[in-house]
XYZ file of C-alpha atoms in Angstrom:
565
model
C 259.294 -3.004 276.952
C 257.656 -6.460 276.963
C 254.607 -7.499 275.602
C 251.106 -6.169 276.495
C 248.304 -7.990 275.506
C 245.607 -6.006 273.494
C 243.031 -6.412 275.235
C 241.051 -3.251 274.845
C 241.696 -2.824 271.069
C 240.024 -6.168 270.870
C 237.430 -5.371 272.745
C 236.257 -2.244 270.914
C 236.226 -3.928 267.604
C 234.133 -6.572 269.413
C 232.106 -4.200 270.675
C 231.597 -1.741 268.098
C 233.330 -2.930 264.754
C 231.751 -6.556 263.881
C 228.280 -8.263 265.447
C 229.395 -9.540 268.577
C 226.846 -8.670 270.364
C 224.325 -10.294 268.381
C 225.430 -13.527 269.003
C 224.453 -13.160 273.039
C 220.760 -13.190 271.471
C 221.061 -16.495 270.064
C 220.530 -19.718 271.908
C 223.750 -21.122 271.755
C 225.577 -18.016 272.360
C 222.981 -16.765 275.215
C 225.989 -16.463 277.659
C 228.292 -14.689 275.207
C 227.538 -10.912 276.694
C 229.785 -8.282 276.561
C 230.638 -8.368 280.412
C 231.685 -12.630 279.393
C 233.460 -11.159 276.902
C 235.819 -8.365 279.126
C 236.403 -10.798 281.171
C 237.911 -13.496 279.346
C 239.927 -11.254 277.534
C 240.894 -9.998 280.502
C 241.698 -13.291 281.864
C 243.268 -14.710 279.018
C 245.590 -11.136 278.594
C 247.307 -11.467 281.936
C 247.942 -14.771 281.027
C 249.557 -14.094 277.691
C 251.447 -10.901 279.340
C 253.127 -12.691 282.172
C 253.262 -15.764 281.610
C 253.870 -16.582 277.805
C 255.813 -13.662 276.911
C 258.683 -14.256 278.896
C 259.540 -17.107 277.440
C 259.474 -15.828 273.846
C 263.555 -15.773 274.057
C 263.790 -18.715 275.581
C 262.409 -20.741 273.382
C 263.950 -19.330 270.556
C 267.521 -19.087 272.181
C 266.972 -22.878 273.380
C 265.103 -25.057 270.701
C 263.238 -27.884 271.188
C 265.590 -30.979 271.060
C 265.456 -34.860 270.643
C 267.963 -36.540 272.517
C 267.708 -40.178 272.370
C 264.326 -40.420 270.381
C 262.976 -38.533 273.296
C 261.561 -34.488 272.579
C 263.046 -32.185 275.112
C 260.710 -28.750 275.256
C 262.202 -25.511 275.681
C 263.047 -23.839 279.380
C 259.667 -22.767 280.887
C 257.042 -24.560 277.988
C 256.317 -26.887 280.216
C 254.854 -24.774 282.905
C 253.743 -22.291 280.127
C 251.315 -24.853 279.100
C 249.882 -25.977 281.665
C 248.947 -22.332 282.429
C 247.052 -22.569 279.170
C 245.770 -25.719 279.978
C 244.222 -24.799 283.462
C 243.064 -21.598 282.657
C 240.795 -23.544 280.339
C 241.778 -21.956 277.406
C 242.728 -25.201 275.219
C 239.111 -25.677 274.952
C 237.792 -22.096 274.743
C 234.609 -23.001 271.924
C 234.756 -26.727 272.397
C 231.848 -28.404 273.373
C 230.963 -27.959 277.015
C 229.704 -31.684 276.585
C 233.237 -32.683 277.062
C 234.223 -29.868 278.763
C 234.524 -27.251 276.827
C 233.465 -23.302 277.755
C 231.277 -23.482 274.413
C 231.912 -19.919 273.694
C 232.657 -18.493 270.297
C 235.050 -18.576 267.660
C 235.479 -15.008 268.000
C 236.682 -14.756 271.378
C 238.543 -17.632 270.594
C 240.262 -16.604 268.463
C 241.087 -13.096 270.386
C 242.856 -15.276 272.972
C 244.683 -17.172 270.465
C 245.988 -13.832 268.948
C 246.713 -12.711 272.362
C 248.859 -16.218 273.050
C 250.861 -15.927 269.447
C 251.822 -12.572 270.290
C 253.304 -13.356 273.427
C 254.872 -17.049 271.983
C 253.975 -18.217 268.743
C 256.038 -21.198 269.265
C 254.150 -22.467 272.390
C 251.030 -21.056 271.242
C 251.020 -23.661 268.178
C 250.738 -26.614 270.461
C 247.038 -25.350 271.377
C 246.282 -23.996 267.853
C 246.799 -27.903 266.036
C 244.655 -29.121 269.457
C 241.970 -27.115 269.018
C 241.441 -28.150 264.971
C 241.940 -31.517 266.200
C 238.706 -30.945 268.795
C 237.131 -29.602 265.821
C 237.041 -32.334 263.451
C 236.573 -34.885 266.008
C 233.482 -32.776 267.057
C 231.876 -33.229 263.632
C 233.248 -36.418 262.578
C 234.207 -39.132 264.695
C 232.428 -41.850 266.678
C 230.861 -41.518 269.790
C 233.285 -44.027 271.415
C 236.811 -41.695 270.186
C 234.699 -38.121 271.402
C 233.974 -39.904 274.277
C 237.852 -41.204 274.904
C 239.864 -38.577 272.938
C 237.569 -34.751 273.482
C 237.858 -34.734 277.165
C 241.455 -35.155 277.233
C 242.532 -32.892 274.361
C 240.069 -30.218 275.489
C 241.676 -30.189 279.087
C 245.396 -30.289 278.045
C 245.943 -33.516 279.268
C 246.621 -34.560 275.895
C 247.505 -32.715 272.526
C 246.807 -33.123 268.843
C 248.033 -32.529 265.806
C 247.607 -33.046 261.930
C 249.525 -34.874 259.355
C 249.131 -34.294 255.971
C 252.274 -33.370 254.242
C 254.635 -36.376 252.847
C 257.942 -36.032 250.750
C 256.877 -35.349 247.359
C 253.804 -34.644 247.873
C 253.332 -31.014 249.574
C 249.889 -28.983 248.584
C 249.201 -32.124 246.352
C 247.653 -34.026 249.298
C 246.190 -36.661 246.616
C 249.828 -38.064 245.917
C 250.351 -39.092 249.420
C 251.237 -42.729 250.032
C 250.436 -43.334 254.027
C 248.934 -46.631 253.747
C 245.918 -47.893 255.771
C 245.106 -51.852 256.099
C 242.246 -53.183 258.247
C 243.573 -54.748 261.179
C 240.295 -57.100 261.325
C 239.316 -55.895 265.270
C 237.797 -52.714 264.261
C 241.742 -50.966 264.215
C 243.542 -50.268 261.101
C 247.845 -50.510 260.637
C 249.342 -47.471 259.450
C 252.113 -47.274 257.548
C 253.984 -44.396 256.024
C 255.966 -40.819 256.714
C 254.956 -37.565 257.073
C 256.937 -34.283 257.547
C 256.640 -30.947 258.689
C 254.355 -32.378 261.899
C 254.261 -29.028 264.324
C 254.519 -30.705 268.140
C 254.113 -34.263 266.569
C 256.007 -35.198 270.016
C 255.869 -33.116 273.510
C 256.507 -33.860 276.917
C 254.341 -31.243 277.921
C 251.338 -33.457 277.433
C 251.170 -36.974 278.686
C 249.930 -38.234 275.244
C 250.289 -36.708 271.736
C 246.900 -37.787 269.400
C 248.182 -37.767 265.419
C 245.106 -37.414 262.998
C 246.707 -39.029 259.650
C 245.563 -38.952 256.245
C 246.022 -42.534 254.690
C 244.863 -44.815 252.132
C 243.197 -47.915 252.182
C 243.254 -50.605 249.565
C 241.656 -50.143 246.543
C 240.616 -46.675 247.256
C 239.847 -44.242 244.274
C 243.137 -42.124 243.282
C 243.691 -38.161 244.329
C 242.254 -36.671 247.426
C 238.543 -38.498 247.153
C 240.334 -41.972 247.697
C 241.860 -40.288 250.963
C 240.368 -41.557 254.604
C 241.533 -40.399 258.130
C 242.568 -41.821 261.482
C 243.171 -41.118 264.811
C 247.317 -42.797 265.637
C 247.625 -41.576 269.213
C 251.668 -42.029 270.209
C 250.442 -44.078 273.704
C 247.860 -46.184 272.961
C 244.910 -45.917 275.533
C 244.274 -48.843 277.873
C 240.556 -49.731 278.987
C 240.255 -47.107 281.652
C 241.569 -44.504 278.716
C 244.965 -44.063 280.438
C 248.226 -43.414 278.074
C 249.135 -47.247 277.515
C 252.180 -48.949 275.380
C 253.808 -47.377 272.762
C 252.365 -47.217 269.199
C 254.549 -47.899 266.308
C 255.367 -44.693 265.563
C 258.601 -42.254 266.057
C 259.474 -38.718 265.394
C 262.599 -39.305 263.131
C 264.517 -35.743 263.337
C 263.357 -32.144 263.639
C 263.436 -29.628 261.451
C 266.086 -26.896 261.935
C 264.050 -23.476 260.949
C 264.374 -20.230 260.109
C 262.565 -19.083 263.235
C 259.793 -20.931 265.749
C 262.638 -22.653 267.547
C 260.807 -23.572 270.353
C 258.022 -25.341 268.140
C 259.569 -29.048 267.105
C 258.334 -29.265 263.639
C 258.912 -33.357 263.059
C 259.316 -35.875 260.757
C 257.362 -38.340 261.238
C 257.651 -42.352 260.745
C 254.322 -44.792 261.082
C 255.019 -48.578 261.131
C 251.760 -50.625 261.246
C 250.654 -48.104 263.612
C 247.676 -48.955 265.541
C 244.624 -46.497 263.857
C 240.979 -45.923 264.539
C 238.956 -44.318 261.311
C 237.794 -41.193 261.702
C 234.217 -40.133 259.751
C 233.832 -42.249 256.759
C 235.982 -44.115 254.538
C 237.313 -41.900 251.653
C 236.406 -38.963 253.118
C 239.344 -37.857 255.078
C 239.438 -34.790 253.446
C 236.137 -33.314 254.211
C 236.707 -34.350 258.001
C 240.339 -32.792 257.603
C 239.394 -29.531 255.811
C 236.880 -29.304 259.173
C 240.278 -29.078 261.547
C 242.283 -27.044 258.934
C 239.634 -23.982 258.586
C 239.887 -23.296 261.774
C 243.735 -23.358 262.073
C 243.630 -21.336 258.969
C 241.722 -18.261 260.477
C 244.131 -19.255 263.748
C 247.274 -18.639 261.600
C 245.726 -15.366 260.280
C 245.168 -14.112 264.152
C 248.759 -15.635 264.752
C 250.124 -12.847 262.041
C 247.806 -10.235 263.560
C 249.719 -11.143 266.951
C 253.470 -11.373 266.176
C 253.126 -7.792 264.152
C 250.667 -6.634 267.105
C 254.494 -8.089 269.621
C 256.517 -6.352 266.428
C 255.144 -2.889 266.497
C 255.080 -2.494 270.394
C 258.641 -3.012 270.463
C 259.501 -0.971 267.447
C 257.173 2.081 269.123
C 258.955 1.397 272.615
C 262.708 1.729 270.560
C 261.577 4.685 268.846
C 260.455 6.702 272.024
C 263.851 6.165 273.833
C 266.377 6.207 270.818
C 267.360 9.673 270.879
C 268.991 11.292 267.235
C 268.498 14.415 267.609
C 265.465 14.189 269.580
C 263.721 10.353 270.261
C 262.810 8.901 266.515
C 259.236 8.599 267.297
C 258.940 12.250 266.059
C 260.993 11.290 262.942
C 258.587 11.267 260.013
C 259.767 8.439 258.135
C 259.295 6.439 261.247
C 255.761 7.995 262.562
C 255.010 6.690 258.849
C 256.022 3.300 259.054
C 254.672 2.772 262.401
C 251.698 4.514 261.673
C 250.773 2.758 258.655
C 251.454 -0.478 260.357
C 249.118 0.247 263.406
C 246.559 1.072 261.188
C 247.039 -2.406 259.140
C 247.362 -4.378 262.637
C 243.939 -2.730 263.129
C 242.333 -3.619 259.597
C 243.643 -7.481 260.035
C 242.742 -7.469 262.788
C 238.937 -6.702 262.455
C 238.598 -9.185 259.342
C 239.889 -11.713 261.756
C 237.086 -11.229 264.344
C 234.882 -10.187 261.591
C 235.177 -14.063 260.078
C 235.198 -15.672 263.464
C 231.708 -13.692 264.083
C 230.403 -15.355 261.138
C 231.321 -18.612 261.709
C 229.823 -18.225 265.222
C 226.592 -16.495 263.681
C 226.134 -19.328 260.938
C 226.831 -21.934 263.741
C 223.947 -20.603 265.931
C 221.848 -19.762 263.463
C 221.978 -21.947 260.309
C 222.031 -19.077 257.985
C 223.588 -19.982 254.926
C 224.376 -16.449 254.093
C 226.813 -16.359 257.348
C 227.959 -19.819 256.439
C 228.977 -17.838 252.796
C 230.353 -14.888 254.288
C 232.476 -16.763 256.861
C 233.998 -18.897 253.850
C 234.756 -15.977 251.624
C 236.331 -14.056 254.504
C 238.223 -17.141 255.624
C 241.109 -17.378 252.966
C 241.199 -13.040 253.090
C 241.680 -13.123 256.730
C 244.649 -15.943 256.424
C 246.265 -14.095 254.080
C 246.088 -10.272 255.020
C 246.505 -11.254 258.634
C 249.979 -13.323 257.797
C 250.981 -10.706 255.104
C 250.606 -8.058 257.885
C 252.183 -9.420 260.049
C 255.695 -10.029 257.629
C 255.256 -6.587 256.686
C 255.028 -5.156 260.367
C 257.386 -7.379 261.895
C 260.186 -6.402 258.772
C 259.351 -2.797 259.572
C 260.193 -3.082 263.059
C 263.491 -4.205 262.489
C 263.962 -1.224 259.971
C 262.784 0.911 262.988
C 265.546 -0.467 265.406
C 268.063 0.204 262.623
C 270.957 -2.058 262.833
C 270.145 -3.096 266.230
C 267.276 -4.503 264.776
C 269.459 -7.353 262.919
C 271.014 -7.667 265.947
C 269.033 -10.339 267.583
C 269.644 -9.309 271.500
C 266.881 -6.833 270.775
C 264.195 -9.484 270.494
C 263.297 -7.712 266.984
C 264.700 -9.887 264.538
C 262.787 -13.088 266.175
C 259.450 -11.833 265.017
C 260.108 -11.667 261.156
C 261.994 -15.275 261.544
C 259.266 -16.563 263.479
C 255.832 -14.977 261.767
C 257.576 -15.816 258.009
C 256.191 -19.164 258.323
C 252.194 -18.080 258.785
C 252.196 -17.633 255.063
C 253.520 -20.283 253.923
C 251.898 -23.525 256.630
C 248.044 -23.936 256.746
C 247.995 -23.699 252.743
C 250.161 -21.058 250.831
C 248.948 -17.435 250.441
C 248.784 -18.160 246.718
C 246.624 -21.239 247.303
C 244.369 -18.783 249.638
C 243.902 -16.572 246.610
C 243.271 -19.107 244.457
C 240.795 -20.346 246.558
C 239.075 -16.870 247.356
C 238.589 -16.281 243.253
C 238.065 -20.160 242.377
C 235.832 -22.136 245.164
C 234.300 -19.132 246.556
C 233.534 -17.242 243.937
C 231.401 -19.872 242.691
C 228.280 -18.560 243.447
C 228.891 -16.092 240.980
C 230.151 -13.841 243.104
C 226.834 -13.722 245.512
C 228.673 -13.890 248.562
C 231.494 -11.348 247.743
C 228.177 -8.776 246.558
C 226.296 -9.015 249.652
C 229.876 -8.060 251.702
C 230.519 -4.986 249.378
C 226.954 -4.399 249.507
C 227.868 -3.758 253.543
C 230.369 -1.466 252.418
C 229.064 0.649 250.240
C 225.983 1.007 252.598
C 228.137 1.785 255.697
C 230.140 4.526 253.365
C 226.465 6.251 252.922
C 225.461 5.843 256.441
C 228.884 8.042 257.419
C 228.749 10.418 254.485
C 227.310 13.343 256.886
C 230.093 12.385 259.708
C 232.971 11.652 257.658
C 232.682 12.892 254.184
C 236.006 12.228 252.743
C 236.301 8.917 254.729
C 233.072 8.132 253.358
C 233.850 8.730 249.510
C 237.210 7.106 249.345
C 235.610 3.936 251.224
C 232.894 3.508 248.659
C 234.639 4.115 245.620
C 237.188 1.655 246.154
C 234.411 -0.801 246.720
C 232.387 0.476 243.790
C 235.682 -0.636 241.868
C 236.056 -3.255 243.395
C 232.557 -4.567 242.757
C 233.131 -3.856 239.139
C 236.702 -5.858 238.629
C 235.197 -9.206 240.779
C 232.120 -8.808 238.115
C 235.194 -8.367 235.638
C 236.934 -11.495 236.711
C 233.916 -13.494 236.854
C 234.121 -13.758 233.021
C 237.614 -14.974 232.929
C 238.672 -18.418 232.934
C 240.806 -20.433 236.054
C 244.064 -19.681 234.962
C 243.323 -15.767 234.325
C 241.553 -15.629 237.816
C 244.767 -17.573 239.599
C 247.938 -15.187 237.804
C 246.595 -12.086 239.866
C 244.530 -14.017 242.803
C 247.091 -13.037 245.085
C 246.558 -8.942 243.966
C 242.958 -9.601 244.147
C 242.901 -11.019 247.378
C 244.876 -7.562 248.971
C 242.767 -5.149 247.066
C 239.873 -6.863 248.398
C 241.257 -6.825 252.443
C 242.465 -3.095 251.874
C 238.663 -2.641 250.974
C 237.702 -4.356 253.631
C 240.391 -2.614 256.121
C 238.815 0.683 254.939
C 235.269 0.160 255.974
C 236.359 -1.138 259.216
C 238.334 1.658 260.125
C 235.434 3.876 259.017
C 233.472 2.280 261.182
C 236.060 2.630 263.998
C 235.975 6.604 262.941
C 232.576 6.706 263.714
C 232.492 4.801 267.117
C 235.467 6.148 268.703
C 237.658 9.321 269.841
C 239.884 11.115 267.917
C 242.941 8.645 267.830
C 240.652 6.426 265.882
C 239.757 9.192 263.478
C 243.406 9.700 263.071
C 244.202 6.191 262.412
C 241.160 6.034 260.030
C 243.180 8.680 257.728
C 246.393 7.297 258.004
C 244.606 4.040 256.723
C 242.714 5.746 254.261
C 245.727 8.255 252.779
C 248.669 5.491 252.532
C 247.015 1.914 252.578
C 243.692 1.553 250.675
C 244.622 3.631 247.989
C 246.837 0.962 247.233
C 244.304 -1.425 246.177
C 244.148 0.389 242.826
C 247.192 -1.329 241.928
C 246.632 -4.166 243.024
C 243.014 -4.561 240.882
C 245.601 -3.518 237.723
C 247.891 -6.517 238.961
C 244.792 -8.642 239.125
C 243.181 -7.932 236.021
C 246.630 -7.906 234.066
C 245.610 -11.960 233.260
C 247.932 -14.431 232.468
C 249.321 -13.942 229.078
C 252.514 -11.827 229.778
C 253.745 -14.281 232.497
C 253.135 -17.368 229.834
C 255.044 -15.782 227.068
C 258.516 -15.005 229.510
C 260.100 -18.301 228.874
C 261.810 -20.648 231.723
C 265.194 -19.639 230.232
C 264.220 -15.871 230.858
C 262.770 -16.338 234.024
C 266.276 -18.168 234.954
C 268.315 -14.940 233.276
C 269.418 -16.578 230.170
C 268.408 -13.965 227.411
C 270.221 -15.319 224.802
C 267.598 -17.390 222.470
């Protein structure tokens, strides 16, 4: 069986799960109705089905290369983005200024799900574009939106970001990139960065780096940090792809999966540069293009385990043991449970994108918090779904599942990644009990607030639903007040456990919702969910609120198995 987009199961969350519909009623999003919203799905499904997916193998049989200093794409990318690049979808919520569609986050994000299901290594060449669009959008000059936005949003052109540097990973601050003012306006750039996804293509006629550098005499750490735009051709005076910048992609990355993504490493030279937003303040303009790809890498885990369990439910209706394994029940469990977790990620996904797009047309602060606190729990669950669900459906296919002419083994290699790029897991956690519980927690009450409300509103439908639903927010709402009164180090040892309970919580009150606006398959899924996922969040609150002093008393020896002192 190949790969089916999910279009409808995206649509009825859209529909009847998270606000989507209120955003037709704003200004911005006037055009945003529900028939705009079928459609592009629609649209953007076909494309994903039978275009993309077929060349899932490919490019992971037949890697990206560099031969020569020149990148070599794998069979069929080529064509496969320029499918993506016509159909308009590069530019799905840019700004229709520079010709964008202007439509929302949520529905952009739908399609990008949609695309990393089908090929998560193609798919990633859009995903870095579209942050790119993003921070431009907010930060840069008139002059570079008016040179750089048009190209990038029609997939003439493709972007990507460059933070990382040897030795200096998640500490951003240490990097050494060095910017010096070129005295015309341009800066020279000088300095390596690795782990650049697409930093070179031949898909697109010019590849646009945004680099974090630092200019002389700037402060130390990450406020001392300003950003550029290095584009790999520099553009001539009618904007055309000119001579060559001083810049090369030294070697590529051999991975554990993504094969047909060319992760690079990259080498700047007195690099021609243009500043983008305001000395020292690279990060701010940076964090702008990484938010996005952050909620983009949790829909690209909600995809590959969306790609994962189709084929594991297609192996188990033909393998026949005694009757087809579908009817086996360790398998119905461990594809039920992951359908219902696709489902759960899947809704805080769209459920954060519809904030985003409410606080954008809207200015409501309270949407602005709600999109930020969801942000790092929707990167997270949606990537840590995915592993588990992708992992599962190779247990499903047995040992033909670590066989790798099934096409099963390729999604764990390739969705392993999603929790690691776009900031760690643990750093999401962190950053879900540190920076945004800052408020005191005021953002994280008003969301359980939601919850316990909708658990009332279905106690007549859906009484057991209903209870289990509210207490585990009720407890939930009592360990975040809990952790409040602990200090950064307590909070960050069981960040990670707090961060599940609170997306099991979360997955609970969507699928009560979905209980209550659909048929019976969603009531059954609502149980599954409900009997064998949330009530896991107990232990993970115990994990969280276990603190930090048994981990600091095991000693380095002990954690490296050397008992004897």
């Amino acid at each position: 069986m190949s790969y089916k987009a999910p279009v409808e199961q995206i649509d009825f969350i859209l529909t009847h799960i998270v606000p989507f519909g209120e955003l037709s009623r704003t200004e911005r999003f006037a055009e945003a109705t529900a028939e705009t919203a079928t459609a592009i799905l629609s649209e953007a499904g076909k494309m994903a089905s039978n275009v993309l997916a077929p060349l899932n193998m490919a490019g992971d049989s037949h890697p990206a290369r560099l031969e020569n200093g020149v990148l070599r794409s794998s069979p069929g990318f080529a064509e496969g983005f320029r499918a993506i690049a016509d159909g308009g979808w590069v530019g799905v919520s840019a700004d229709p200024e520079h010709g964008g569609m202007g439509l929302p986050q949520a529905l952009n994000m739908a399609v990008a799900e949609m695309m990393s299901g089908a090929c998560l290594a193609l798919q990633l060449n859009p995903l870095l574009t579209q942050g790119q669009i993003e921070a431009l959008e907010h930060h840069a000059s008139d002059e570079l939106k008016a040179l750089y936005l048009p190209r990038l949003i029609s997939g003439e052109w493709s972007g990507t970001m460059n933070l990382t540097e040897p030795g200096a990973g998640s500490d951003v601050g240490a990097l050494t990139t060095r910017a010096e003012p070129a005295g015309d306006g341009t800066y020279r750039i000088s300095g390596q960065k690795i782990y650049i996804t697409w930093g070179d293509s031949d898909v697109t006629a010019n590849v646009c780096h945004l680099v974090l550098a630092r200019l002389p005499g700037a402060p130390r750490g990450t406020r001392g940090i300003s950003l550029f735009m290095v584009p790999k051709l520099i553009p001539d005076d009618q904007g055309n792809p000119g001579v060559a910048n001083s810049l090369k992609v030294v070697s590529l990355e051999e991975k554990l999966g993504i094969h047909g993504s060319p992760t690079c490493v990259m080498s700047y030279e007195d690099a021609t540069g243009w500043l983008v937003g305001e000395e020292n303040r690279g990060m701010a303009a940076m964090f702008t293009m990484m938010n996005v790809a952050r909620l983009g890498v949790g829909m690209q885990g909600v995809g590959v385990a969306e790609a994962a369990l189709q084929k594991a439910v297609a192996y188990a209706r033909d393998r026949d043991q005694g009757g087809a394994i579908i009817r086996h029940p360790d398998v119905r469990r461990m594809l039920a449970t992951g359908r219902a977790e696709v489902f759960a990620a899947r809704a805080i996904g769209l459920a954060c994108a519809t904030a985003i797009d409410m606080a954008r047309a809207t200015g409501d602060a309270e949407q602005a918090a709600r999109a930020a606190l969801l942000t790092p729990i929707a990167k997270a669950y949606g990537t840590d779904v995915g592993i588990r669900v992708a992992d599962m459906g190779v247990q499903v296919h047995g040992g033909m599942g670590y066989v790798e002419e099934t096409g099963a083994a390729q999604y764990l290699r390739d969705v392993r990644i999603t929790s690691i790029y776009e900031g760690t897991n643990g750093i999401q956690a962190m950053d879900l009990v540190g920076r945004k519980l800052s408020d005191g927690g005021e953002a994280a009450m008003r969301l359980l607030d939601e919850v316990l409300d909708g658990a009332k509103a279905a106690q007549a439908a859906h009484p057991d639903l209903a209870h289990q639903v509210w207490q585990a927010a009720e407890t939930l709402r009592e360990a975040t007040l809990s952790l409040l009164e602990r200090d950064m180090p307590q909070r960050f040892a069981g960040a990670v456990a707090y961060l599940s309970a609170f997306a099991r919580v979360l997955g609970g009150h969507y699928h009560l919702r979905a209980a209550l606006a659909g048929g019976e398959p969603h009531r059954a899924m609502a149980r599954v969910f409900m009997a064998r996922v949330l009530p896991r969040f107990a232990g993970d609150l115990a994990e969280a609120q276990a603190g930090l002093d048994d981990l600091a008393a095991i000693s380095d020896e002990a954690l490296a198995g050397d008992f004897a002192a």
